[in-house]
JSON list of C-alpha atoms in Angstrom, two decimals:
[
{"chain": "A", "resi": 1, "resn": "MET", "atom": "CA", "xyz": [-7.20, 17.97, -74.41]},
{"chain": "A", "resi": 2, "resn": "SER", "atom": "CA", "xyz": [-8.98, 15.16, -76.25]},
{"chain": "A", "resi": 3, "resn": "GLU", "atom": "CA", "xyz": [-11.92, 13.21, -74.84]},
{"chain": "A", "resi": 4, "resn": "SER", "atom": "CA", "xyz": [-11.18, 9.95, -73.05]},
{"chain": "A", "resi": 5, "resn": "PHE", "atom": "CA", "xyz": [-13.22, 6.83, -72.36]},
{"chain": "A", "resi": 6, "resn": "ALA", "atom": "CA", "xyz": [-11.34, 6.27, -69.07]},
{"chain": "A", "resi": 7, "resn": "SER", "atom": "CA", "xyz": [-9.66, 8.53, -66.54]},
{"chain": "A", "resi": 8, "resn": "VAL", "atom": "CA", "xyz": [-5.87, 8.35, -66.22]},
{"chain": "A", "resi": 9, "resn": "ARG", "atom": "CA", "xyz": [-3.97, 10.21, -63.54]},
{"chain": "A", "resi": 10, "resn": "GLN", "atom": "CA", "xyz": [-0.69, 10.02, -61.71]},
{"chain": "A", "resi": 11, "resn": "ALA", "atom": "CA", "xyz": [-1.45, 9.32, -58.06]},
{"chain": "A", "resi": 12, "resn": "GLY", "atom": "CA", "xyz": [-0.03, 11.65, -55.47]},
{"chain": "A", "resi": 13, "resn": "PRO", "atom": "CA", "xyz": [2.95, 10.88, -53.28]},
{"chain": "A", "resi": 14, "resn": "GLN", "atom": "CA", "xyz": [3.04, 7.28, -52.10]},
{"chain": "A", "resi": 15, "resn": "GLY", "atom": "CA", "xyz": [5.35, 5.72, -49.55]},
{"chain": "A", "resi": 16, "resn": "MET", "atom": "CA", "xyz": [6.81, 2.51, -51.00]},
{"chain": "A", "resi": 17, "resn": "ILE", "atom": "CA", "xyz": [9.09, 0.04, -49.27]},
{"chain": "A", "resi": 18, "resn": "LEU", "atom": "CA", "xyz": [10.87, -2.80, -51.01]},
{"chain": "A", "resi": 19, "resn": "LEU", "atom": "CA", "xyz": [11.19, -5.76, -48.65]},
{"chain": "A", "resi": 20, "resn": "ARG", "atom": "CA", "xyz": [13.42, -8.69, -49.61]},
{"chain": "A", "resi": 21, "resn": "ALA", "atom": "CA", "xyz": [13.59, -11.83, -47.49]},
{"chain": "A", "resi": 22, "resn": "ARG", "atom": "CA", "xyz": [12.96, -15.54, -47.82]},
{"chain": "A", "resi": 23, "resn": "ALA", "atom": "CA", "xyz": [9.28, -16.35, -47.37]},
{"chain": "A", "resi": 24, "resn": "GLU", "atom": "CA", "xyz": [10.12, -18.69, -44.47]},
{"chain": "A", "resi": 25, "resn": "THR", "atom": "CA", "xyz": [12.08, -16.01, -42.58]},
{"chain": "A", "resi": 26, "resn": "PRO", "atom": "CA", "xyz": [10.96, -15.98, -38.93]},
{"chain": "A", "resi": 27, "resn": "GLY", "atom": "CA", "xyz": [9.13, -12.73, -38.16]},
{"chain": "A", "resi": 28, "resn": "LEU", "atom": "CA", "xyz": [8.46, -11.83, -41.82]},
{"chain": "A", "resi": 29, "resn": "GLU", "atom": "CA", "xyz": [4.68, -11.79, -41.49]},
{"chain": "A", "resi": 30, "resn": "ALA", "atom": "CA", "xyz": [4.95, -9.83, -38.23]},
{"chain": "A", "resi": 31, "resn": "ALA", "atom": "CA", "xyz": [7.22, -7.32, -39.99]},
{"chain": "A", "resi": 32, "resn": "VAL", "atom": "CA", "xyz": [4.74, -6.80, -42.84]},
{"chain": "A", "resi": 33, "resn": "ARG", "atom": "CA", "xyz": [1.84, -6.52, -40.42]},
{"chain": "A", "resi": 34, "resn": "ALA", "atom": "CA", "xyz": [3.77, -4.02, -38.24]},
{"chain": "A", "resi": 35, "resn": "ALA", "atom": "CA", "xyz": [4.53, -1.87, -41.29]},
{"chain": "A", "resi": 36, "resn": "THR", "atom": "CA", "xyz": [1.19, -2.06, -43.10]},
{"chain": "A", "resi": 37, "resn": "GLY", "atom": "CA", "xyz": [-1.46, -3.62, -40.87]},
{"chain": "A", "resi": 38, "resn": "ALA", "atom": "CA", "xyz": [-1.97, -6.13, -43.69]},
{"chain": "A", "resi": 39, "resn": "GLY", "atom": "CA", "xyz": [-0.94, -9.76, -43.74]},
{"chain": "A", "resi": 40, "resn": "LEU", "atom": "CA", "xyz": [1.78, -11.36, -45.83]},
{"chain": "A", "resi": 41, "resn": "PRO", "atom": "CA", "xyz": [0.30, -11.94, -49.30]},
{"chain": "A", "resi": 42, "resn": "GLY", "atom": "CA", "xyz": [0.85, -15.20, -51.13]},
{"chain": "A", "resi": 43, "resn": "GLN", "atom": "CA", "xyz": [2.00, -15.58, -54.72]},
{"chain": "A", "resi": 44, "resn": "ARG", "atom": "CA", "xyz": [0.67, -12.74, -56.93]},
{"chain": "A", "resi": 45, "resn": "GLY", "atom": "CA", "xyz": [-1.45, -11.45, -54.06]},
{"chain": "A", "resi": 46, "resn": "ILE", "atom": "CA", "xyz": [-2.02, -7.99, -52.64]},
{"chain": "A", "resi": 47, "resn": "LEU", "atom": "CA", "xyz": [-3.58, -7.39, -49.24]},
{"chain": "A", "resi": 48, "resn": "PHE", "atom": "CA", "xyz": [-4.86, -4.05, -48.01]},
{"chain": "A", "resi": 49, "resn": "GLY", "atom": "CA", "xyz": [-4.79, -2.38, -44.60]},
{"chain": "A", "resi": 50, "resn": "GLN", "atom": "CA", "xyz": [-6.07, 1.08, -43.62]},
{"chain": "A", "resi": 51, "resn": "GLY", "atom": "CA", "xyz": [-4.54, 3.19, -46.42]},
{"chain": "A", "resi": 52, "resn": "THR", "atom": "CA", "xyz": [-1.73, 0.64, -46.78]},
{"chain": "A", "resi": 53, "resn": "ALA", "atom": "CA", "xyz": [-1.02, -2.50, -48.76]},
{"chain": "A", "resi": 54, "resn": "ALA", "atom": "CA", "xyz": [1.41, -5.38, -49.07]},
{"chain": "A", "resi": 55, "resn": "GLY", "atom": "CA", "xyz": [1.95, -6.87, -52.53]},
{"chain": "A", "resi": 56, "resn": "TRP", "atom": "CA", "xyz": [3.84, -10.01, -53.58]},
{"chain": "A", "resi": 57, "resn": "MET", "atom": "CA", "xyz": [6.42, -9.13, -56.24]},
{"chain": "A", "resi": 58, "resn": "SER", "atom": "CA", "xyz": [8.48, -12.38, -56.39]},
{"chain": "A", "resi": 59, "resn": "PRO", "atom": "CA", "xyz": [9.22, -15.37, -54.12]},
{"chain": "A", "resi": 60, "resn": "ASP", "atom": "CA", "xyz": [11.48, -13.20, -51.94]},
{"chain": "A", "resi": 61, "resn": "GLU", "atom": "CA", "xyz": [10.18, -9.67, -52.62]},
{"chain": "A", "resi": 62, "resn": "TRP", "atom": "CA", "xyz": [7.23, -7.62, -51.39]},
{"chain": "A", "resi": 63, "resn": "LEU", "atom": "CA", "xyz": [6.14, -4.06, -52.13]},
{"chain": "A", "resi": 64, "resn": "LEU", "atom": "CA", "xyz": [4.74, -2.32, -49.07]},
{"chain": "A", "resi": 65, "resn": "LEU", "atom": "CA", "xyz": [2.60, 0.78, -49.56]},
{"chain": "A", "resi": 66, "resn": "VAL", "atom": "CA", "xyz": [2.25, 3.21, -46.67]},
{"chain": "A", "resi": 67, "resn": "PRO", "atom": "CA", "xyz": [1.57, 6.94, -46.39]},
{"chain": "A", "resi": 68, "resn": "PRO", "atom": "CA", "xyz": [4.78, 8.86, -47.24]},
{"chain": "A", "resi": 69, "resn": "GLU", "atom": "CA", "xyz": [5.15, 10.17, -43.68]},
{"chain": "A", "resi": 70, "resn": "ALA", "atom": "CA", "xyz": [4.89, 6.60, -42.30]},
{"chain": "A", "resi": 71, "resn": "VAL", "atom": "CA", "xyz": [7.92, 5.24, -44.19]},
{"chain": "A", "resi": 72, "resn": "PRO", "atom": "CA", "xyz": [10.54, 5.88, -41.45]},
{"chain": "A", "resi": 73, "resn": "GLY", "atom": "CA", "xyz": [8.35, 4.26, -38.78]},
{"chain": "A", "resi": 74, "resn": "ALA", "atom": "CA", "xyz": [7.51, 1.33, -41.05]},
{"chain": "A", "resi": 75, "resn": "LEU", "atom": "CA", "xyz": [11.20, 0.76, -41.78]},
{"chain": "A", "resi": 76, "resn": "ALA", "atom": "CA", "xyz": [11.95, 0.82, -38.06]},
{"chain": "A", "resi": 77, "resn": "ALA", "atom": "CA", "xyz": [9.14, -1.66, -37.35]},
{"chain": "A", "resi": 78, "resn": "ILE", "atom": "CA", "xyz": [10.44, -3.99, -40.07]},
{"chain": "A", "resi": 79, "resn": "GLY", "atom": "CA", "xyz": [13.98, -3.74, -38.69]},
{"chain": "A", "resi": 80, "resn": "GLN", "atom": "CA", "xyz": [12.77, -4.55, -35.20]},
{"chain": "A", "resi": 81, "resn": "ALA", "atom": "CA", "xyz": [10.60, -7.49, -36.31]},
{"chain": "A", "resi": 82, "resn": "LEU", "atom": "CA", "xyz": [13.40, -8.95, -38.45]},
{"chain": "A", "resi": 83, "resn": "GLU", "atom": "CA", "xyz": [16.33, -8.16, -36.17]},
{"chain": "A", "resi": 84, "resn": "GLY", "atom": "CA", "xyz": [19.02, -10.79, -36.65]},
{"chain": "A", "resi": 85, "resn": "GLN", "atom": "CA", "xyz": [17.36, -12.14, -39.82]},
{"chain": "A", "resi": 86, "resn": "HIS", "atom": "CA", "xyz": [18.81, -11.73, -43.31]},
{"chain": "A", "resi": 87, "resn": "HIS", "atom": "CA", "xyz": [16.61, -9.17, -45.11]},
{"chain": "A", "resi": 88, "resn": "LEU", "atom": "CA", "xyz": [16.63, -5.89, -47.00]},
{"chain": "A", "resi": 89, "resn": "ALA", "atom": "CA", "xyz": [14.09, -3.12, -46.45]},
{"chain": "A", "resi": 90, "resn": "ALA", "atom": "CA", "xyz": [14.53, 0.02, -48.55]},
{"chain": "A", "resi": 91, "resn": "ASP", "atom": "CA", "xyz": [12.53, 3.18, -49.13]},
{"chain": "A", "resi": 92, "resn": "VAL", "atom": "CA", "xyz": [11.79, 3.18, -52.89]},
{"chain": "A", "resi": 93, "resn": "SER", "atom": "CA", "xyz": [9.17, 5.94, -52.79]},
{"chain": "A", "resi": 94, "resn": "ASP", "atom": "CA", "xyz": [11.19, 8.19, -55.09]},
{"chain": "A", "resi": 95, "resn": "LEU", "atom": "CA", "xyz": [12.12, 5.32, -57.40]},
{"chain": "A", "resi": 96, "resn": "ARG", "atom": "CA", "xyz": [8.60, 4.46, -58.54]},
{"chain": "A", "resi": 97, "resn": "ALA", "atom": "CA", "xyz": [5.51, 6.30, -59.74]},
{"chain": "A", "resi": 98, "resn": "MET", "atom": "CA", "xyz": [1.90, 5.23, -59.27]},
{"chain": "A", "resi": 99, "resn": "PHE", "atom": "CA", "xyz": [-0.98, 5.74, -61.69]},
{"chain": "A", "resi": 100, "resn": "ARG", "atom": "CA", "xyz": [-4.75, 5.26, -61.48]},
{"chain": "A", "resi": 101, "resn": "ILE", "atom": "CA", "xyz": [-6.89, 4.17, -64.41]},
{"chain": "A", "resi": 102, "resn": "GLU", "atom": "CA", "xyz": [-10.58, 4.59, -63.57]},
{"chain": "A", "resi": 103, "resn": "GLY", "atom": "CA", "xyz": [-13.97, 4.22, -65.15]},
{"chain": "A", "resi": 104, "resn": "PRO", "atom": "CA", "xyz": [-16.14, 1.36, -66.36]},
{"chain": "A", "resi": 105, "resn": "ARG", "atom": "CA", "xyz": [-13.78, 0.77, -69.30]},
{"chain": "A", "resi": 106, "resn": "ALA", "atom": "CA", "xyz": [-10.48, 1.05, -67.42]},
{"chain": "A", "resi": 107, "resn": "ASP", "atom": "CA", "xyz": [-9.49, -2.49, -68.45]},
{"chain": "A", "resi": 108, "resn": "GLU", "atom": "CA", "xyz": [-9.44, -1.49, -72.12]},
{"chain": "A", "resi": 109, "resn": "VAL", "atom": "CA", "xyz": [-6.72, 1.09, -71.51]},
{"chain": "A", "resi": 110, "resn": "LEU", "atom": "CA", "xyz": [-4.32, -1.50, -70.18]},
{"chain": "A", "resi": 111, "resn": "MET", "atom": "CA", "xyz": [-5.48, -4.34, -72.48]},
{"chain": "A", "resi": 112, "resn": "LYS", "atom": "CA", "xyz": [-3.84, -2.51, -75.37]},
{"chain": "A", "resi": 113, "resn": "LEU", "atom": "CA", "xyz": [-0.51, -2.26, -73.59]},
{"chain": "A", "resi": 114, "resn": "THR", "atom": "CA", "xyz": [0.11, -5.52, -71.74]},
{"chain": "A", "resi": 115, "resn": "PRO", "atom": "CA", "xyz": [0.16, -9.22, -72.64]},
{"chain": "A", "resi": 116, "resn": "ALA", "atom": "CA", "xyz": [-1.50, -9.96, -69.28]},
{"chain": "A", "resi": 117, "resn": "ASP", "atom": "CA", "xyz": [-5.08, -11.19, -69.49]},
{"chain": "A", "resi": 118, "resn": "LEU", "atom": "CA", "xyz": [-6.97, -8.39, -67.72]},
{"chain": "A", "resi": 119, "resn": "ALA", "atom": "CA", "xyz": [-10.25, -10.30, -68.02]},
{"chain": "A", "resi": 120, "resn": "ARG", "atom": "CA", "xyz": [-8.74, -12.86, -65.63]},
{"chain": "A", "resi": 121, "resn": "LEU", "atom": "CA", "xyz": [-7.24, -10.40, -63.17]},
{"chain": "A", "resi": 122, "resn": "PRO", "atom": "CA", "xyz": [-9.34, -10.73, -60.01]},
{"chain": "A", "resi": 123, "resn": "GLU", "atom": "CA", "xyz": [-9.43, -8.29, -57.11]},
{"chain": "A", "resi": 124, "resn": "GLY", "atom": "CA", "xyz": [-6.61, -9.11, -54.74]},
{"chain": "A", "resi": 125, "resn": "GLU", "atom": "CA", "xyz": [-4.15, -10.20, -57.43]},
{"chain": "A", "resi": 126, "resn": "LEU", "atom": "CA", "xyz": [-1.03, -8.23, -58.30]},
{"chain": "A", "resi": 127, "resn": "ARG", "atom": "CA", "xyz": [0.37, -8.83, -61.75]},
{"chain": "A", "resi": 128, "resn": "ARG", "atom": "CA", "xyz": [3.90, -7.98, -62.89]},
{"chain": "A", "resi": 129, "resn": "SER", "atom": "CA", "xyz": [4.17, -7.53, -66.63]},
{"chain": "A", "resi": 130, "resn": "ARG", "atom": "CA", "xyz": [4.78, -4.75, -69.12]},
{"chain": "A", "resi": 131, "resn": "ALA", "atom": "CA", "xyz": [2.88, -1.64, -70.12]},
{"chain": "A", "resi": 132, "resn": "GLY", "atom": "CA", "xyz": [4.21, -0.93, -73.57]},
{"chain": "A", "resi": 133, "resn": "GLN", "atom": "CA", "xyz": [7.91, -1.66, -73.22]},
{"chain": "A", "resi": 134, "resn": "VAL", "atom": "CA", "xyz": [8.09, -0.72, -69.54]},
{"chain": "A", "resi": 135, "resn": "ALA", "atom": "CA", "xyz": [8.14, -3.05, -66.54]},
{"chain": "A", "resi": 136, "resn": "ALA", "atom": "CA", "xyz": [5.02, -2.49, -64.46]},
{"chain": "A", "resi": 137, "resn": "ALA", "atom": "CA", "xyz": [2.98, -3.96, -61.63]},
{"chain": "A", "resi": 138, "resn": "PHE", "atom": "CA", "xyz": [-0.78, -3.51, -61.49]},
{"chain": "A", "resi": 139, "resn": "TRP", "atom": "CA", "xyz": [-3.88, -4.58, -59.58]},
{"chain": "A", "resi": 140, "resn": "ARG", "atom": "CA", "xyz": [-7.59, -3.83, -59.33]},
{"chain": "A", "resi": 141, "resn": "GLN", "atom": "CA", "xyz": [-8.55, -1.48, -56.55]},
{"chain": "A", "resi": 142, "resn": "GLN", "atom": "CA", "xyz": [-11.62, 0.62, -55.77]},
{"chain": "A", "resi": 143, "resn": "GLY", "atom": "CA", "xyz": [-13.28, 0.27, -59.17]},
{"chain": "A", "resi": 144, "resn": "GLY", "atom": "CA", "xyz": [-10.14, 0.88, -61.21]},
{"chain": "A", "resi": 145, "resn": "ILE", "atom": "CA", "xyz": [-6.60, -0.27, -61.80]},
{"chain": "A", "resi": 146, "resn": "THR", "atom": "CA", "xyz": [-3.52, 0.92, -59.96]},
{"chain": "A", "resi": 147, "resn": "LEU", "atom": "CA", "xyz": [-0.26, 0.70, -61.90]},
{"chain": "A", "resi": 148, "resn": "VAL", "atom": "CA", "xyz": [3.30, 1.15, -60.60]},
{"chain": "A", "resi": 149, "resn": "ALA", "atom": "CA", "xyz": [6.28, 1.81, -62.87]},
{"chain": "A", "resi": 150, "resn": "MET", "atom": "CA", "xyz": [9.75, 3.28, -62.51]},
{"chain": "A", "resi": 151, "resn": "ARG", "atom": "CA", "xyz": [9.70, 7.05, -62.01]},
{"chain": "A", "resi": 152, "resn": "SER", "atom": "CA", "xyz": [12.39, 7.51, -64.67]},
{"chain": "A", "resi": 153, "resn": "VAL", "atom": "CA", "xyz": [9.81, 6.56, -67.31]},
{"chain": "A", "resi": 154, "resn": "ALA", "atom": "CA", "xyz": [6.74, 8.08, -65.62]},
{"chain": "A", "resi": 155, "resn": "GLY", "atom": "CA", "xyz": [6.21, 10.70, -68.33]},
{"chain": "A", "resi": 156, "resn": "TYR", "atom": "CA", "xyz": [6.28, 8.02, -71.02]},
{"chain": "A", "resi": 157, "resn": "VAL", "atom": "CA", "xyz": [3.93, 5.74, -69.07]},
{"chain": "A", "resi": 158, "resn": "GLU", "atom": "CA", "xyz": [1.46, 8.56, -68.43]},
{"chain": "A", "resi": 159, "resn": "ALA", "atom": "CA", "xyz": [1.46, 9.57, -72.11]},
{"chain": "A", "resi": 160, "resn": "LEU", "atom": "CA", "xyz": [1.05, 5.93, -73.14]},
{"chain": "A", "resi": 161, "resn": "LEU", "atom": "CA", "xyz": [-1.90, 5.43, -70.80]},
{"chain": "A", "resi": 162, "resn": "ARG", "atom": "CA", "xyz": [-3.57, 8.69, -71.86]},
{"chain": "A", "resi": 163, "resn": "HIS", "atom": "CA", "xyz": [-3.12, 7.84, -75.55]},
{"chain": "A", "resi": 164, "resn": "SER", "atom": "CA", "xyz": [-4.59, 4.38, -74.95]},
{"chain": "A", "resi": 165, "resn": "ALA", "atom": "CA", "xyz": [-7.61, 5.98, -73.23]},
{"chain": "A", "resi": 166, "resn": "ARG", "atom": "CA", "xyz": [-8.48, 8.35, -76.09]},
{"chain": "A", "resi": 167, "resn": "ALA", "atom": "CA", "xyz": [-12.10, 8.33, -77.16]},
{"chain": "A", "resi": 168, "resn": "GLY", "atom": "CA", "xyz": [-12.63, 6.45, -80.38]},
{"chain": "A", "resi": 169, "resn": "SER", "atom": "CA", "xyz": [-9.97, 3.88, -79.60]},
{"chain": "A", "resi": 170, "resn": "GLU", "atom": "CA", "xyz": [-12.16, 1.65, -77.45]},
{"chain": "A", "resi": 171, "resn": "LEU", "atom": "CA", "xyz": [-11.60, -2.07, -78.00]},
{"chain": "A", "resi": 172, "resn": "PHE", "atom": "CA", "xyz": [-15.22, -3.05, -77.53]},
{"chain": "A", "resi": 173, "resn": "PRO", "atom": "CA", "xyz": [-17.80, -0.76, -79.15]},
{"chain": "A", "resi": 174, "resn": "GLN", "atom": "CA", "xyz": [-20.79, 0.09, -77.00]},
{"chain": "A", "resi": 175, "resn": "GLY", "atom": "CA", "xyz": [-23.87, -1.09, -78.67]}
]
């Protein structure tokens, strides 16, 4: 295996819930809080709970991250909080894959692959863009970047990230 200037790995199993509802839906914030312990994030935001998160994906879509074993309970809590309200809550854990890019030069790995301006991506912001030719969502977390993509292209995304992290391909030489 070649040397890398950043660490790339596929994260382990992650419970993911897609929640669709209008932002003004009564009980929506309570539903997100019941499922994740985090609040309802605003536009392009991601809020974290204890091992959970709630990320804004579009004006009527949120991605909720919970431990895999907590998905059934989180779905039940959402259903109870939004009972009688028009919404969709679906377990998409098997639909998406999560990756971690870590190290002091983690930004450079993704800078080569996305048109998003990583230099202007603050903590607490979730960005939807592309990684190569693949739809992706990513955010800064715990000294690195977390990236979510469709599981059907996970092998391609992992190879793309690893190739982008190869030593000698750094964007900004250390000097």
